[in-house]
Coordinates of C-alpha atoms and ligand atoms in Angstrom, one line a residue:
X1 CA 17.4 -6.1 30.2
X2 CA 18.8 -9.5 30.0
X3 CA 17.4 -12.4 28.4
X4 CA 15.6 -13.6 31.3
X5 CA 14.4 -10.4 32.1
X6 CA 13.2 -10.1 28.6
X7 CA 11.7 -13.6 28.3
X8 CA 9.0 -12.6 31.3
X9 CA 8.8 -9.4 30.1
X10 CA 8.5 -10.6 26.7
X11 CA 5.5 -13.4 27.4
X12 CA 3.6 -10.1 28.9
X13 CA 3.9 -8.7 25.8
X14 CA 2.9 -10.8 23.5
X15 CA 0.2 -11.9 26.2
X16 CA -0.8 -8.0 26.2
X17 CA -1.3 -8.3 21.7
X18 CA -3.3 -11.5 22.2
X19 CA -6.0 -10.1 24.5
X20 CA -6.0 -6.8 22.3
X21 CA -6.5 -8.9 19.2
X22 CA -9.3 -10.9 21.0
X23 CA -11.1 -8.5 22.4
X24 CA -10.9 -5.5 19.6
X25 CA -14.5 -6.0 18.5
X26 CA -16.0 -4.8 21.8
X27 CA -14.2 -1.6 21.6
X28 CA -15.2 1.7 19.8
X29 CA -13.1 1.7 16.4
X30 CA -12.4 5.3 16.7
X31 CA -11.3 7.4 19.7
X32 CA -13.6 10.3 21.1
X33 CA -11.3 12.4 22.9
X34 CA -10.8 15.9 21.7
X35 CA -7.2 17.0 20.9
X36 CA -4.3 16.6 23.3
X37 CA -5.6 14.1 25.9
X38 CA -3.4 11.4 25.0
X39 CA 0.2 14.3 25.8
X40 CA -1.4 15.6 28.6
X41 CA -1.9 12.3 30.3
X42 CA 1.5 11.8 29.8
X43 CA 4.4 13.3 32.1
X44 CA 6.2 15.9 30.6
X45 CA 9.6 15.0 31.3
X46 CA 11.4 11.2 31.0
X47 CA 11.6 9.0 34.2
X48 CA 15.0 9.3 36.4
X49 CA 14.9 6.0 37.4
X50 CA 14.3 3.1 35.3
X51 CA 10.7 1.3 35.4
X52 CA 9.3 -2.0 34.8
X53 CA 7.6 -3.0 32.0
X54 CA 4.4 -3.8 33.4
X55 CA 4.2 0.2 34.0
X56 CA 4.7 0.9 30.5
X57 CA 1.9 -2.0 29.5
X58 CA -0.6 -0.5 32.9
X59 CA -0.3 3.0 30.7
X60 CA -0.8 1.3 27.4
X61 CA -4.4 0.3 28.6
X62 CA -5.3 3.6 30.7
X63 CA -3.7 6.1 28.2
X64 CA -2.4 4.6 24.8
X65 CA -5.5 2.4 23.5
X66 CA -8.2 4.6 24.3
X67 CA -6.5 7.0 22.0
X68 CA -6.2 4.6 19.0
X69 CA -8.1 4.3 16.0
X70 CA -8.1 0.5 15.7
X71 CA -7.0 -0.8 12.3
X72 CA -7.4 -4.3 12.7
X73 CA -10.4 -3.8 14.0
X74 CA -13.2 -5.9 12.4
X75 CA -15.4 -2.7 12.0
X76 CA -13.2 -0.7 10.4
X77 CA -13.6 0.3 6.7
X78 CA -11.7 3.2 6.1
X79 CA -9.4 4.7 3.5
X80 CA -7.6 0.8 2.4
X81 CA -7.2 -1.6 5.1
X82 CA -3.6 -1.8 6.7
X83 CA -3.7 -5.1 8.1
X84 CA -1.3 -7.6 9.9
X85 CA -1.3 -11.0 11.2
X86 CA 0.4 -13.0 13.7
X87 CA 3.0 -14.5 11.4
X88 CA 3.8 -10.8 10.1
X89 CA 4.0 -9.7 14.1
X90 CA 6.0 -13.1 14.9
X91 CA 8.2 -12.1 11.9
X92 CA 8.7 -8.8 13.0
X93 CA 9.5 -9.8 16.2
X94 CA 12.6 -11.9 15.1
X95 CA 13.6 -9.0 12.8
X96 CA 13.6 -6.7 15.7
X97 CA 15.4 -9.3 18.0
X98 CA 18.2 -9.9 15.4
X99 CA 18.8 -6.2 14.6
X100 CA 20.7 -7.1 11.7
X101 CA 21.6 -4.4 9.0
X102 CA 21.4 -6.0 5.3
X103 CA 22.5 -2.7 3.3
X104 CA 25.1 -4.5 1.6
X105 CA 25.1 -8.4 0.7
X106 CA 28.2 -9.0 3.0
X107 CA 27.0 -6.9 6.0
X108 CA 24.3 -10.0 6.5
X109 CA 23.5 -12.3 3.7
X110 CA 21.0 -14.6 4.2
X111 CA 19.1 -11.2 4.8
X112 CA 19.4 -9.8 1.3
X113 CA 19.4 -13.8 -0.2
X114 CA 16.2 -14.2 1.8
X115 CA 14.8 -11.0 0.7
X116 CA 15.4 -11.6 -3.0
X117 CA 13.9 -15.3 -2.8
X118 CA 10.9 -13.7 -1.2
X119 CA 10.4 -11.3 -3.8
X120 CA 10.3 -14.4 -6.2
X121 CA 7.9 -16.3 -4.0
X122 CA 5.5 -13.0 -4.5
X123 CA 6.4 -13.0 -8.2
X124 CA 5.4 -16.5 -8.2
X125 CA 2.6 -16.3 -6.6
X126 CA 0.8 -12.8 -8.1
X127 CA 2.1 -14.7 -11.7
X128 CA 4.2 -10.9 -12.6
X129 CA 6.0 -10.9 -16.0
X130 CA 9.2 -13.0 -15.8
X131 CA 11.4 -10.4 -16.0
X132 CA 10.9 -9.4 -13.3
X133 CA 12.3 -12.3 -11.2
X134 CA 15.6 -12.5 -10.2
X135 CA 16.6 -15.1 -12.4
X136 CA 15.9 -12.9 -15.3
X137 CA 17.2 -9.2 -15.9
X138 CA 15.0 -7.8 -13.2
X139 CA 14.7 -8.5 -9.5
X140 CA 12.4 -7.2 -6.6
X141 CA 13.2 -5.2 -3.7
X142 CA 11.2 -4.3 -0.3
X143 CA 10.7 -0.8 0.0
X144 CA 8.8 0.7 3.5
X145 CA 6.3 2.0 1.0
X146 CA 3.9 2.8 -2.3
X147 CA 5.3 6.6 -2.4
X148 CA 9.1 5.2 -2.1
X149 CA 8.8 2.7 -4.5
X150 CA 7.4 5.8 -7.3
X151 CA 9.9 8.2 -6.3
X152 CA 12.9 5.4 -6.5
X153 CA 11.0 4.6 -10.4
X154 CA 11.4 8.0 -10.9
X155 CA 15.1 8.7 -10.5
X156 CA 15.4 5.2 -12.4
X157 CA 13.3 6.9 -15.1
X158 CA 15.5 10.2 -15.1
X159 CA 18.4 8.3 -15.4
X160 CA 17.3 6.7 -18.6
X161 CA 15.7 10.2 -20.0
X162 CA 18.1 12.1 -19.5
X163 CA 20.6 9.1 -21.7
X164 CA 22.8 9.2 -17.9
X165 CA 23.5 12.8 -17.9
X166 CA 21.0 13.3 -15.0
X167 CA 22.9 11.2 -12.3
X168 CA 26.0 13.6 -12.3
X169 CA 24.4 16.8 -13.6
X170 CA 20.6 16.7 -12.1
X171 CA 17.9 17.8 -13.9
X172 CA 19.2 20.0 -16.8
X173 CA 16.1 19.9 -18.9
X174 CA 12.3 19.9 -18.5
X175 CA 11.6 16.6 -17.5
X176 CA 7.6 15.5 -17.2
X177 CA 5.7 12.4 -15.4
X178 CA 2.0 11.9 -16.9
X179 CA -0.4 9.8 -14.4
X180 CA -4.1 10.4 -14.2
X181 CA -6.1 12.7 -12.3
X182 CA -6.6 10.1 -9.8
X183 CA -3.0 9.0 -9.5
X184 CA -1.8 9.2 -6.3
X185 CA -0.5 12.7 -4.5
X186 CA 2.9 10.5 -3.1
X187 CA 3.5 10.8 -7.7
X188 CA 3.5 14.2 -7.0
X189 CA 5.5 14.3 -4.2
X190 CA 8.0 12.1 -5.8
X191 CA 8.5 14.7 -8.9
X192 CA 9.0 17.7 -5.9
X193 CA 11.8 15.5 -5.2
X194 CA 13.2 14.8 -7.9
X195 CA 13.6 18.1 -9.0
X196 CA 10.3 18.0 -11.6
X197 CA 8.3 20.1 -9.4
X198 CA 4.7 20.0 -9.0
X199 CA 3.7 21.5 -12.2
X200 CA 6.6 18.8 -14.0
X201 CA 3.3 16.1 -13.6
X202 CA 0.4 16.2 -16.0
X203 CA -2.6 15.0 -14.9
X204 CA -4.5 13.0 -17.8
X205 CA -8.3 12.9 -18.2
X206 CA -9.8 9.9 -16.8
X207 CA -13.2 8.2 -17.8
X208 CA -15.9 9.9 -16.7
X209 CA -17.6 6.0 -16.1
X210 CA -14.6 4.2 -15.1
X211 CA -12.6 6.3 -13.6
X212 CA -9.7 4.8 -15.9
X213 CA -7.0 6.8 -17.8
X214 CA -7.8 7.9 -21.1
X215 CA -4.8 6.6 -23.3
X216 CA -6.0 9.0 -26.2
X217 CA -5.5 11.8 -23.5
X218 CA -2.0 10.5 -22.6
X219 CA -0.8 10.5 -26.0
X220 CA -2.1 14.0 -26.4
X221 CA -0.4 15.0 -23.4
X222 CA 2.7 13.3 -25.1
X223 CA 2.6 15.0 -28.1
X224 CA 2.3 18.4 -26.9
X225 CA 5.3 18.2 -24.7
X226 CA 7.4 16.7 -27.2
X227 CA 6.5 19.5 -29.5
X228 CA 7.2 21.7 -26.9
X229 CA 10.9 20.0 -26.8
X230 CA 10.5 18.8 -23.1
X231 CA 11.6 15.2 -22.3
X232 CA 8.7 12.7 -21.0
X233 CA 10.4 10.5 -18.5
X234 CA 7.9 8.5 -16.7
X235 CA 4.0 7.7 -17.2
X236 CA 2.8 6.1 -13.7
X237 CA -0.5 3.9 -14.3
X238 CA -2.4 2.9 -11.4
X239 CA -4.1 -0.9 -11.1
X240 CA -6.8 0.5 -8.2
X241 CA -6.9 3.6 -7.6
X242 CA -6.9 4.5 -4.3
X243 CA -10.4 6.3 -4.6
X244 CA -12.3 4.5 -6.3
X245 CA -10.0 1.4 -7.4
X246 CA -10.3 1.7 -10.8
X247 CA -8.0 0.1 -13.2
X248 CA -5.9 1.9 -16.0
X249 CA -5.9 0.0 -19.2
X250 CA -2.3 -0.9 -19.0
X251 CA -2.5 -2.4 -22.7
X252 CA -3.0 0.1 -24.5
X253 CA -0.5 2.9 -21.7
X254 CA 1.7 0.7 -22.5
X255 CA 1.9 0.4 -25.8
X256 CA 2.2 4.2 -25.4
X257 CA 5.3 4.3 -23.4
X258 CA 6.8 1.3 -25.7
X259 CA 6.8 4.0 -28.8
X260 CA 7.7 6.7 -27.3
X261 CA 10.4 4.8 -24.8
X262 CA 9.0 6.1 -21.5
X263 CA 9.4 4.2 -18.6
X264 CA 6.5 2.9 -17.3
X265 CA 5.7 2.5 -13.4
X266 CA 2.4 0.6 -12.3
X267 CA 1.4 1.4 -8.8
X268 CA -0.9 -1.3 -7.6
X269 CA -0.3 -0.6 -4.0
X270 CA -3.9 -1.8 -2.3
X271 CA -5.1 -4.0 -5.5
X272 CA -1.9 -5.9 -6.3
X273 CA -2.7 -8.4 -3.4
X274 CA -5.7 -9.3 -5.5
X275 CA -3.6 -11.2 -8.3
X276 CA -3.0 -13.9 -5.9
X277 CA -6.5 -14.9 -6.8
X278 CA -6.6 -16.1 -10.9
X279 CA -10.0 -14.8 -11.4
X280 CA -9.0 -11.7 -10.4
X281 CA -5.4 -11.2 -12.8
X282 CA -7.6 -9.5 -15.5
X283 CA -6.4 -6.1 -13.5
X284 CA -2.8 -7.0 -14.4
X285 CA -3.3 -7.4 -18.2
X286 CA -0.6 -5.3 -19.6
X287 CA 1.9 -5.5 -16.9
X288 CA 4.2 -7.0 -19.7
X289 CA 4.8 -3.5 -20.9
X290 CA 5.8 -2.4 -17.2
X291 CA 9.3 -0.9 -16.4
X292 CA 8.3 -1.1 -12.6
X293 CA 5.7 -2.2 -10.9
X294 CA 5.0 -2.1 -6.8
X295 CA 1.9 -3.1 -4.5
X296 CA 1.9 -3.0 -0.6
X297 CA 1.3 -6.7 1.2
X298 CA 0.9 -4.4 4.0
X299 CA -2.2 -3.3 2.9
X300 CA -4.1 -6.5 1.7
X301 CA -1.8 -9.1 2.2
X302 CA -2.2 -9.8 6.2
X303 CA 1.7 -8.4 6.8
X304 CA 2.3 -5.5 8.6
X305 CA 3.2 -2.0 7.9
X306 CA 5.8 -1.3 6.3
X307 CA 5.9 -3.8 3.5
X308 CA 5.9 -2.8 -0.3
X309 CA 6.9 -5.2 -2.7
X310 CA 8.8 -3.1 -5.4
X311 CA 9.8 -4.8 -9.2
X312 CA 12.0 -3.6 -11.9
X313 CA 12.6 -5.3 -15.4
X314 CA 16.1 -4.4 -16.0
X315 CA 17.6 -4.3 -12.1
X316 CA 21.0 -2.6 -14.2
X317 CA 19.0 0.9 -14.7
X318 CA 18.1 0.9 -11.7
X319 CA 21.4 0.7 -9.7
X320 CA 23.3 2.8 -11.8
X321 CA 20.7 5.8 -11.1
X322 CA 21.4 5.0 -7.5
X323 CA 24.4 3.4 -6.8
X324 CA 27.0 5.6 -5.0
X325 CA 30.1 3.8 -3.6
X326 CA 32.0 5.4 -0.8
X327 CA 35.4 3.9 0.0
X328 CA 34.1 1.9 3.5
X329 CA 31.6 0.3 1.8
X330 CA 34.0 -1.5 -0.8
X331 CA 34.1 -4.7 -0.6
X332 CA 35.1 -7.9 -2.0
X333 CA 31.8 -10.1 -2.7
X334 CA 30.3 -6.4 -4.0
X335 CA 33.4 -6.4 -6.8
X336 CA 32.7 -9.4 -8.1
X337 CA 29.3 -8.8 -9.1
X338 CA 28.0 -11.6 -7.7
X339 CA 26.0 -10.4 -4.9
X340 CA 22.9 -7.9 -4.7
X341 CA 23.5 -4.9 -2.7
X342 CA 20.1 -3.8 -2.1
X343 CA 21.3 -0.2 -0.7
X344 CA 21.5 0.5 -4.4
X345 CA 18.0 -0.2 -4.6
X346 CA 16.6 2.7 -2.4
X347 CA 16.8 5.7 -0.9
X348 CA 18.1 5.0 2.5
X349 CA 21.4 3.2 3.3
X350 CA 20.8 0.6 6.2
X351 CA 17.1 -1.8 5.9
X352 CA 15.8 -3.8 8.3
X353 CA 15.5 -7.6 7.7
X354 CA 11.4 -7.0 6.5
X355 CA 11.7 -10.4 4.5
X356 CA 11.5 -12.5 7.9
X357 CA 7.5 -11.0 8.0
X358 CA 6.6 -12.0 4.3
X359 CA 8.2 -16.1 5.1
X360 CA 6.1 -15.8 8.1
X361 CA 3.2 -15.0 6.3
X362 CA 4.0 -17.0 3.4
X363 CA 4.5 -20.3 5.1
X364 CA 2.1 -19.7 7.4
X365 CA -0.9 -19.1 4.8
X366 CA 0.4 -20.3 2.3
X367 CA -1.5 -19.6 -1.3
X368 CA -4.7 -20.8 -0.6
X369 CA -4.7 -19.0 2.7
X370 CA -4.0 -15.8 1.1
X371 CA -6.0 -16.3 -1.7
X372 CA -9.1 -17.4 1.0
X373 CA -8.3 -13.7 2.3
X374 CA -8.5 -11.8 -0.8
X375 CA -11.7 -13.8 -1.7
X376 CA -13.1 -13.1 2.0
X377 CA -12.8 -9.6 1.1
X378 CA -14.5 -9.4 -2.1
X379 CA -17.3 -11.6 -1.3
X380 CA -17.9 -8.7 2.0
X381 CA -17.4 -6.4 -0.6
X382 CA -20.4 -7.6 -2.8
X383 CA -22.3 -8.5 0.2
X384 CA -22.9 -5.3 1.0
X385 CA -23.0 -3.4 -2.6
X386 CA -26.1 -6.0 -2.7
X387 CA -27.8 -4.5 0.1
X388 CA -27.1 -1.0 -1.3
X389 CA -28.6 -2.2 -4.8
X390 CA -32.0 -3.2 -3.1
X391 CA -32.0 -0.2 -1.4
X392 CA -34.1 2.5 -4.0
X393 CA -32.4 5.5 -1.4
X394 CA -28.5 4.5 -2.5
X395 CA -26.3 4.1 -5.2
X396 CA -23.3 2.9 -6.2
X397 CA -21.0 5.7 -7.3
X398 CA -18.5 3.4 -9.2
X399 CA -17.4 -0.5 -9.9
X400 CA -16.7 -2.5 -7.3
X401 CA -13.8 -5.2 -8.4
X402 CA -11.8 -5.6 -5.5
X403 CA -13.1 -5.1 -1.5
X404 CA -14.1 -1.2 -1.5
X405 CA -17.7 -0.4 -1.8
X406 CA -17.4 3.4 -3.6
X407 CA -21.7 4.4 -2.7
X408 CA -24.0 7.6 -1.8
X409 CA -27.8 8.5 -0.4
X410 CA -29.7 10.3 -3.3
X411 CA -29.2 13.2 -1.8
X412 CA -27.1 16.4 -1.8
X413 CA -23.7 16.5 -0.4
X414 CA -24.2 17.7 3.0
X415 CA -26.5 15.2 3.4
X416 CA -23.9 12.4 2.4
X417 CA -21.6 14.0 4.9
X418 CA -23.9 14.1 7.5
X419 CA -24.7 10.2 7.0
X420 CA -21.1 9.5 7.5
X421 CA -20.3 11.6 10.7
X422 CA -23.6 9.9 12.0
X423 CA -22.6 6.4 11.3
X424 CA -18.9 6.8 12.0
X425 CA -20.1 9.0 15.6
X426 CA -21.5 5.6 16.7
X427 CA -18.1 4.2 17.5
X428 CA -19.3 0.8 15.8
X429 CA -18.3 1.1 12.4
X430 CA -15.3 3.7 10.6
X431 CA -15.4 4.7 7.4
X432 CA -14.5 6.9 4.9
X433 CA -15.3 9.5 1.7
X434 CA -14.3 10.4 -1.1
X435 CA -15.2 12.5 -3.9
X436 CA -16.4 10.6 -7.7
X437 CA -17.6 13.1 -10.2
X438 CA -17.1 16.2 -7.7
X439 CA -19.9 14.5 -5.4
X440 CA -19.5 13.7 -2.0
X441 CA -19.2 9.8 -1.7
X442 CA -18.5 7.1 0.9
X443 CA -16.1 4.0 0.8
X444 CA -16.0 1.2 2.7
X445 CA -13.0 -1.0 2.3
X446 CA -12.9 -4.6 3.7
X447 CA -9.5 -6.5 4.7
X448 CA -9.4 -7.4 8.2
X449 CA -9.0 -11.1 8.5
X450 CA -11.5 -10.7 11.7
X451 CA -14.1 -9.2 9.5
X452 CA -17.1 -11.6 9.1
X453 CA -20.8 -10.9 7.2
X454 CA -22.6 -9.6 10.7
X455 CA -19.8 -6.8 10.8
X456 CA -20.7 -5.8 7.0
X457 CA -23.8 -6.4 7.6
X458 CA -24.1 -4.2 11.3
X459 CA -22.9 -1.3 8.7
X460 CA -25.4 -1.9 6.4
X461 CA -28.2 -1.5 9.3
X462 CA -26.4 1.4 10.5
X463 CA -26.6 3.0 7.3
X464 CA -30.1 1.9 6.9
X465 CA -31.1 3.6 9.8
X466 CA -29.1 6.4 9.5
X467 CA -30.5 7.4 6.1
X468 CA -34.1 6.7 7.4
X469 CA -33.4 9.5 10.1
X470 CA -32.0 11.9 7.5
X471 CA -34.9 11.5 4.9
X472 CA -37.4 12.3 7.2
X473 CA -38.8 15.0 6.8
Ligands
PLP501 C1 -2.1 3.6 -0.5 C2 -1.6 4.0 -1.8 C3 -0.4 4.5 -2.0 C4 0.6 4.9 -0.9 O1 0.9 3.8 -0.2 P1 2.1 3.9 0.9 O2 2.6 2.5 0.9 O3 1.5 4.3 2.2 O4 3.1 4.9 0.4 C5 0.1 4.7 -3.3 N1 -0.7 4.4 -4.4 C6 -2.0 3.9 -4.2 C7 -2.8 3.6 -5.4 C8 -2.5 3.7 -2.9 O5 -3.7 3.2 -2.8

């Protein structure tokens, strides 16, 4: 394809996005198909011959989309939103077309340099601790996601358990990450791989009420295993919880992990995006005692997957856990110490240019525009948990700070379940469940920048009528 080839073909494209964007709301948000229609209307084997692009788009519309659950769709509330924007796409798009490789400060600078002024912007602009910026000890990082950014804390946090025996000799103790019952399963997955194993995480008692972290619980937790002479590495607190988005009291965790010197990671994946908005920093009180702290602007933030924004305090720890330096990799600017290699920073070697998409969406919103997003969101948010309050047949089923509504009929489980498939089978709205107190409970989450009050609002009447049909008798 050359550059004229790709300019026509490219116009099409973006053409193709435009009218997908613009006319989203008039389709279903889920598919209906059962299994395996999308593969079998594909051909089994690869073309012989090359074929124009407008083939690939003419498939797009008759096979691709009708498979898709739409994500930016306006109607769609389910499980947190994942949304992008133009500037993200536009972003993107120059990140793809450049193809440059920013593993290493000298393999493309202005990549990395970019990157780390971005990650100051965000620090800036979400008002973070100032050690994390760059200009202090600490420094922020894109990751691709939540669960990388806890598993790369977690090898950070071995490193300084284990006093730096860890990095050479693995794990040669009995090693154990606390985080609370509704901390999220990539924690978990993140101790499998670094060698804790499943049972190496202990799950702490949350607040019946407020689904929060009970610090007395943690300390307890603490205690025994000290007693027990194993090694607590790493407490991960969560600022919205990805069920119910309830907030750990970071304060008084962290005070916790300050006397007993364990490193302290503070997922705020979906509810991070929030601190862009003063009113809403209460949820970060604390995150002075934070060793690491990550939330995703792909969820909330209008820029698109994959995009999480990933903070240490002391950027040293960190790259010495990871940094391995093979002899083709040596180079000059890396030796003097000048330069950030963000390679050290992650898991995999080579990273795409993903700071292009946060300067697109940065400069094109700028703060009020993303704050106007976020407040969108929660005002939707209340909106609704109003019309569930004057409602005598719902209830709440937790706090609603942030955009997720967490609510259930009075009425048993199956019931609950059966309101959901009946909403969700109407192809209008989608959204999702959960479970608060072991009972069956439905969440709807709000962050498309398309979604207005008559989309909230259409759910609400859905509901209505969905529960009136149920509770007949
Ligand atoms: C969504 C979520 C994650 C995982 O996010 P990824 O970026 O998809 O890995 C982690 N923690 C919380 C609290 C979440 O809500």
């Amino acid at each position: 394809m050359n550059p004229d080839e790709f300019r026509r073909a490219g116009h099409a494209v973006i053409d193709w996005i435009a009218d997908y964007w613009a006319t989203l709301e008039h389709r279903p948000v889920t598919p209906a198909d059962p299994p395996g229609t999308v593969a079998s209307a594909l051909p089994a084997t690869p073309p012989t011959a090359g074929e124009p692009v407008g083939a690939v788009l003419a498939d797009l519309d008759a096979i691709v989309v009708p498979g898709l659950t739409h994500w930016q769709h306006p109607s769609f509330f389910g499980y947190f939103p994942a949304n992008t924007s133009g500037p993200s796409l536009l972003g993107d798009l120059v990140s793809s077309g450049l193809g440059v490789q920013g593993m290493l400060w000298t393999t493309s600078p202005a990549c990395t340099e970019l990157e780390t002024v971005m990650m100051d912007w965000l620090a800036e602009l979400l008002d973070l601790p100032p050690r994390f910026r760059s200009t202090g000890s600490g420094g922020g990082v894109i990751q691709d996601s939540a669960s990388s950014a806890t598993l790369v804390a977690t090898l950070a946090a071995l490193h300084r358990a284990s006093g730096g025996r860890w990095r050479a000799a693995g794990i040669d103790r009995r090693y154990r990450a606390y985080t609370s019952v509704h901390g999220h399963s990539s924690i978990e997955k993140a101790a499998r791989i670094a060698g804790l194993g499943s049972d190496g995480v202990r799950p702490i008692e949350a607040d019946p009420e407020t689904q929060a972290l009970r610090p007395a619980a943690l300390r307890a937790a603490i205690e025994a295993d000290l007693a027990a002479g194993e090694i607590p590495a790493i407490v991960v607190a969560t600022i919205g919880t990805t069920s119910t988005t309830a907030v750990d009291p970071l304060p008084e965790i962290g005070a916790i992990c300050a006397e007993y010197g364990i490193w302290l990671h503070v997922d705020a994946a979906y509810a991070g995006a929030a601190a862009v908005c003063p009113e809403l920093r209460w949820s970060h009180a604390g995150l002075e005692y934070a060793d690491s702290y990550c939330f995703d602007p792909h969820k909330w933030l209008l820029t698109g997957f994959d995009c999480d924004a990933f903070w240490v305090a002391d950027r040293g720890e960190l790259i010495e856990a990871l940094t391995v330096l093979p002899e083709f990799l040596r180079n000059a600017a890396s030796e003097s110490g000048a330069v950030i290699d963000y390679r050290d920073w992650q898991v995999p070697l080579g990273r795409r240019f993903r700071a292009l998409k946060l300067w697109f969406v940065l400069r094109w919103y700028g703060a009020e525009g993303l704050r106007a997003h976020v407040r969108s969101g929660v005002a939707l948010a209340a909106r609704f948990a109003d019309r569930l309050r004057a409602d005598d047949r719902f209830e709440l089923a937790a706090a609603h700070p942030f955009s997720l509504v967490c609510f259930r009929l009075r009425a048993d489980d199956d019931t609950n379940a059966e309101l959901l498939a009946r909403v969700n089978g109407t192809g209008r709205v989608h959204l999702t469940h959960t479970r608060v107190a072991g009972r069956y409970t439905l969440r709807l989450a709000v962050g498309s920048p398309q979604t207005a009050e008559r989309h909230v609002d259409e759910a609400w009447d859905l509901l209505a009528a969905a529960a009136g049909d149920l509770l007949t008798p």
